PDB file of C-alpha atoms in Angstrom:
ATOM      1  CA  ALA D  69       8.781  48.474  -9.522  1.00 70.00           C
ATOM      2  CA  LEU D  70       8.593  51.907  -7.928  1.00 76.00           C
ATOM      3  CA  TYR D  71      10.677  54.926  -8.874  1.00 75.00           C
ATOM      4  CA  TYR D  72      11.216  58.354  -7.387  1.00 75.00           C
ATOM      5  CA  ARG D  73      10.955  61.266  -9.806  1.00 73.00           C
ATOM      6  CA  PRO D  74      12.494  64.489  -8.538  1.00 67.00           C
ATOM      7  CA  SER D  75      10.665  67.617  -9.655  1.00 64.00           C
ATOM      8  CA  PRO D  76      12.570  70.115 -11.863  1.00 61.00           C
ATOM      9  CA  ARG D  77      12.858  72.346  -8.771  1.00 62.00           C
ATOM     10  CA  GLN D  78      14.377  69.498  -6.784  1.00 65.00           C
ATOM     11  CA  ARG D  79      16.809  68.603  -9.615  1.00 60.00           C
ATOM     12  CA  ARG D  80      18.203  72.149  -9.344  1.00 61.00           C
ATOM     13  CA  SER D  81      18.385  72.028  -5.560  1.00 64.00           C
ATOM     14  CA  LYS D  82      20.851  70.307  -3.271  1.00 65.00           C
ATOM     15  CA  HIS D  83      17.786  68.968  -1.408  1.00 65.00           C
ATOM     16  CA  ARG D  84      16.612  66.261  -3.783  1.00 66.00           C
ATOM     17  CA  TRP D  85      14.203  64.314  -1.569  1.00 73.00           C
ATOM     18  CA  ASP D  86      10.559  65.192  -1.059  1.00 75.00           C
ATOM     19  CA  LEU D  87       9.646  63.483   2.226  1.00 78.00           C
ATOM     20  CA  GLU D  88       5.910  63.344   1.457  1.00 80.00           C
ATOM     21  CA  VAL D  89       6.541  61.597  -1.887  1.00 79.00           C
ATOM     22  CA  MET D  90       8.983  59.164  -0.267  1.00 83.00           C
ATOM     23  CA  VAL D  91       6.441  58.212   2.413  1.00 87.00           C
ATOM     24  CA  LYS D  92       3.843  57.473  -0.312  1.00 86.00           C
ATOM     25  CA  LEU D  93       6.368  55.335  -2.190  1.00 85.00           C
ATOM     26  CA  LEU D  94       7.240  53.390   0.952  1.00 90.00           C
ATOM     27  CA  HIS D  95       3.550  52.683   1.619  1.00 91.00           C
ATOM     28  CA  ARG D  96       3.128  51.485  -1.976  1.00 86.00           C
ATOM     29  CA  ALA D  97       6.248  49.318  -1.609  1.00 86.00           C
ATOM     30  CA  LYS D  98       4.839  47.755   1.552  1.00 88.00           C
ATOM     31  CA  ALA D  99       1.566  46.961  -0.236  1.00 87.00           C
ATOM     32  CA  MET D 100       3.472  45.413  -3.152  1.00 81.00           C
ATOM     33  CA  LEU D 101       5.552  43.250  -0.817  1.00 83.00           C
ATOM     34  CA  GLU D 102       2.409  41.966   0.854  1.00 85.00           C
ATOM     35  CA  MET D 103       0.955  40.844  -2.510  1.00 83.00           C
ATOM     36  CA  ASP D 104       1.716  37.563  -4.213  1.00 72.00           C
ATOM     37  CA  VAL D 105       4.573  38.109  -6.648  1.00 70.00           C
ATOM     38  CA  MET D 106       5.002  36.159  -9.859  1.00 68.00           C
ATOM     39  CA  LEU D 107       8.643  35.200 -10.344  1.00 69.00           C
ATOM     40  CA  PRO D 108      10.645  35.369 -12.459  1.00 71.00           C
ATOM     41  CA  SER D 109       9.796  38.638 -14.160  1.00 72.00           C
ATOM     42  CA  LYS D 110      10.689  39.382 -17.759  1.00 76.00           C
ATOM     43  CA  VAL D 111      14.225  40.611 -18.503  1.00 72.00           C
ATOM     44  CA  GLY D 112      14.260  44.403 -18.339  1.00 73.00           C
ATOM     45  CA  ALA D 113      10.871  44.594 -16.589  1.00 75.00           C
ATOM     46  CA  GLY D 114      12.442  46.219 -13.531  1.00 80.00           C
ATOM     47  CA  LEU D 115      14.366  48.920 -15.368  1.00 85.00           C
ATOM     48  CA  SER D 116      13.670  52.429 -14.182  1.00 87.00           C
ATOM     49  CA  PRO D 117      12.822  55.121 -16.735  1.00 89.00           C
ATOM     50  CA  VAL D 118      16.447  56.276 -16.540  1.00 89.00           C
ATOM     51  CA  GLY D 119      17.549  52.647 -16.986  1.00 88.00           C
ATOM     52  CA  HIS D 120      15.442  52.371 -20.157  1.00 90.00           C
ATOM     53  CA  VAL D 121      16.957  55.556 -21.605  1.00 92.00           C
ATOM     54  CA  PHE D 122      20.493  54.520 -20.609  1.00 89.00           C
ATOM     55  CA  LYS D 123      20.000  51.104 -22.238  1.00 88.00           C
ATOM     56  CA  ALA D 124      18.671  52.710 -25.444  1.00 89.00           C
ATOM     57  CA  TYR D 125      21.557  55.195 -25.402  1.00 89.00           C
ATOM     58  CA  ASN D 126      24.022  52.306 -25.223  1.00 87.00           C
ATOM     59  CA  TYR D 127      22.405  50.562 -28.190  1.00 87.00           C
ATOM     60  CA  PHE D 128      22.594  53.743 -30.280  1.00 88.00           C
ATOM     61  CA  ALA D 129      26.133  54.576 -29.143  1.00 86.00           C
ATOM     62  CA  HIS D 130      27.501  51.109 -29.984  1.00 86.00           C
ATOM     63  CA  ARG D 131      25.344  49.864 -32.869  1.00 87.00           C
ATOM     64  CA  GLU D 132      27.895  50.660 -35.576  1.00 88.00           C
ATOM     65  CA  GLU D 133      30.857  49.170 -33.699  1.00 86.00           C
ATOM     66  CA  PHE D 134      29.191  45.938 -32.549  1.00 86.00           C
ATOM     67  CA  GLY D 135      25.885  45.614 -34.425  1.00 85.00           C
ATOM     68  CA  LEU D 136      22.456  45.430 -32.808  1.00 82.00           C
ATOM     69  CA  GLU D 137      22.269  41.610 -32.936  1.00 85.00           C
ATOM     70  CA  THR D 138      25.530  41.299 -30.998  1.00 82.00           C
ATOM     71  CA  LEU D 139      24.408  43.887 -28.451  1.00 80.00           C
ATOM     72  CA  ALA D 140      21.062  42.143 -27.972  1.00 79.00           C
ATOM     73  CA  ARG D 141      22.625  38.699 -27.650  1.00 78.00           C
ATOM     74  CA  ASP D 142      25.922  39.330 -25.827  1.00 74.00           C
ATOM     75  CA  LEU D 143      26.260  41.469 -22.743  1.00 72.00           C
ATOM     76  CA  ILE D 144      29.350  43.608 -23.239  1.00 76.00           C
ATOM     77  CA  PRO D 145      30.375  45.346 -20.001  1.00 76.00           C
ATOM     78  CA  THR D 146      30.619  49.078 -20.650  1.00 74.00           C
ATOM     79  CA  ARG D 147      33.886  49.176 -18.710  1.00 75.00           C
ATOM     80  CA  ASP D 148      35.369  46.994 -21.475  1.00 78.00           C
ATOM     81  CA  ILE D 149      34.263  49.439 -24.170  1.00 79.00           C
ATOM     82  CA  GLY D 150      35.870  52.440 -22.467  1.00 75.00           C
ATOM     83  CA  ASP D 151      33.794  55.281 -23.917  1.00 79.00           C
ATOM     84  CA  GLU D 152      31.318  57.759 -22.423  1.00 77.00           C
ATOM     85  CA  THR D 153      28.995  54.935 -21.342  1.00 77.00           C
ATOM     86  CA  SER D 154      31.572  53.607 -18.887  1.00 75.00           C
ATOM     87  CA  MET D 155      30.112  55.013 -15.685  1.00 71.00           C
ATOM     88  CA  GLY D 156      32.983  54.368 -13.291  1.00 70.00           C
ATOM     89  CA  ASN D 157      31.806  55.517  -9.866  1.00 70.00           C
ATOM     90  CA  HIS D 158      28.619  57.147 -11.170  1.00 74.00           C
ATOM     91  CA  PHE D 159      25.066  56.117 -11.878  1.00 77.00           C
ATOM     92  CA  PRO D 160      23.176  56.687 -15.145  1.00 80.00           C
ATOM     93  CA  GLU D 161      21.020  59.285 -13.370  1.00 77.00           C
ATOM     94  CA  SER D 162      24.034  61.586 -13.190  1.00 74.00           C
ATOM     95  CA  SER D 163      24.200  61.752 -16.994  1.00 76.00           C
ATOM     96  CA  MET D 164      20.800  60.923 -18.458  1.00 79.00           C
ATOM     97  CA  TYR D 165      19.270  64.168 -17.122  1.00 75.00           C
ATOM     98  CA  VAL D 166      22.059  66.369 -18.539  1.00 72.00           C
ATOM     99  CA  GLY D 167      20.550  68.745 -21.068  1.00 69.00           C
ATOM    100  CA  ALA D 168      17.108  68.472 -19.458  1.00 72.00           C
ATOM    101  CA  GLU D 169      15.359  71.634 -18.348  1.00 69.00           C
ATOM    102  CA  GLY D 170      16.973  73.014 -15.204  1.00 66.00           C
ATOM    103  CA  VAL D 171      20.038  70.722 -15.292  1.00 68.00           C
ATOM    104  CA  LYS D 172      23.224  72.690 -15.912  1.00 68.00           C
ATOM    105  CA  GLN D 173      26.096  70.241 -15.673  1.00 68.00           C
ATOM    106  CA  GLU D 174      28.629  68.998 -18.188  1.00 70.00           C
ATOM    107  CA  SER D 175      28.532  65.478 -19.542  1.00 71.00           C
ATOM    108  CA  ARG D 176      30.575  63.182 -21.743  1.00 76.00           C
ATOM    109  CA  PHE D 177      27.292  61.933 -23.166  1.00 81.00           C
ATOM    110  CA  ASP D 178      25.739  63.128 -26.409  1.00 84.00           C
ATOM    111  CA  THR D 179      23.140  65.399 -24.821  1.00 83.00           C
ATOM    112  CA  CYS D 180      21.201  65.687 -28.091  1.00 85.00           C
ATOM    113  CA  LEU D 181      20.770  61.900 -28.315  1.00 88.00           C
ATOM    114  CA  ALA D 182      19.924  61.655 -24.604  1.00 88.00           C
ATOM    115  CA  GLY D 183      17.345  64.447 -25.033  1.00 89.00           C
ATOM    116  CA  ALA D 184      15.718  62.688 -27.978  1.00 92.00           C
ATOM    117  CA  LEU D 185      15.585  59.414 -26.044  1.00 93.00           C
ATOM    118  CA  ARG D 186      14.014  61.139 -23.010  1.00 91.00           C
ATOM    119  CA  ALA D 187      11.310  62.638 -25.237  1.00 93.00           C
ATOM    120  CA  SER D 188      10.764  59.274 -26.913  1.00 94.00           C
ATOM    121  CA  PHE D 189      10.357  57.604 -23.519  1.00 93.00           C
ATOM    122  CA  ASP D 190       7.806  60.210 -22.386  1.00 91.00           C
ATOM    123  CA  GLN D 191       5.826  59.713 -25.588  1.00 91.00           C
ATOM    124  CA  VAL D 192       5.865  55.894 -25.559  1.00 90.00           C
ATOM    125  CA  PHE D 193       5.461  55.368 -21.795  1.00 87.00           C
ATOM    126  CA  PRO D 194       3.179  58.124 -20.446  1.00 83.00           C
ATOM    127  CA  HIS D 195       1.937  55.787 -17.683  1.00 80.00           C
ATOM    128  CA  TYR D 196       5.285  55.983 -15.849  1.00 76.00           C
ATOM    129  CA  ALA D 197       4.387  59.477 -14.700  1.00 71.00           C
ATOM    130  CA  ALA D 198       0.615  59.543 -15.000  1.00 66.00           C
ATOM    131  CA  GLU D 199       0.390  62.020 -12.123  1.00 69.00           C
ATOM    132  CA  TYR D 200       2.516  64.487 -14.109  1.00 70.00           C
ATOM    133  CA  GLU D 201       1.248  65.984 -17.359  1.00 77.00           C
ATOM    134  CA  ASP D 202       4.729  66.397 -18.814  1.00 83.00           C
ATOM    135  CA  GLY D 203       5.962  62.774 -18.597  1.00 85.00           C
ATOM    136  CA  TRP D 204       8.731  61.252 -16.494  1.00 85.00           C
ATOM    137  CA  PHE D 205      11.468  63.437 -17.985  1.00 86.00           C
ATOM    138  CA  GLY D 206       9.276  66.525 -18.360  1.00 84.00           C
ATOM    139  CA  THR D 207       9.389  66.602 -22.177  1.00 88.00           C
ATOM    140  CA  LYS D 208       5.678  66.051 -22.930  1.00 88.00           C
ATOM    141  CA  GLY D 209       7.016  63.627 -25.540  1.00 90.00           C
ATOM    142  CA  ARG D 210       8.455  66.468 -27.612  1.00 91.00           C
ATOM    143  CA  PHE D 211      12.038  67.086 -28.656  1.00 90.00           C
ATOM    144  CA  ASP D 212      13.301  70.528 -29.702  1.00 85.00           C
ATOM    145  CA  ILE D 213      16.562  70.020 -31.583  1.00 83.00           C
ATOM    146  CA  SER D 214      17.165  73.774 -31.733  1.00 81.00           C
ATOM    147  CA  LYS D 215      18.206  73.660 -28.043  1.00 75.00           C
ATOM    148  CA  PHE D 216      21.280  71.588 -28.913  1.00 70.00           C
ATOM    149  CA  ARG D 217      24.543  72.526 -30.607  1.00 65.00           C
ATOM    150  CA  LEU D 218      25.163  70.217 -33.531  1.00 60.00           C
ATOM    151  CA  GLY D 219      28.479  69.097 -34.996  1.00 55.00           C
TER     152      GLY D 219
END
């Protein structure tokens, strides 16, 4: 799978697309489509970095109410839970970057937890953004809890 990572400058700007990067991604997509593909892929193999963090956030947010075994076995639609993870007309990208450097918007999400999960992702999966030294989410795999208001 291919993913577009906006730079911190682009995340602050109303112009979020870098044409040169998009052209490179489209060429890579074309090359991938021309290759033989093994189907089916493993469950979760196509999740974007934001998708991985959003999924982890959901497990942490609901583990006490439902238990991890239930969450792993049964797919509970977030709209049926009715908490901050119910996205409505939004995508996870609109909330999983909140609290990240350069992103100044409000969120219903626990920004401390989301920040820790972003740092964890950057530490565990550095290959997702090998061309960037700071990781996909720009954390370098580090989490500074002092940047968050607690309790």
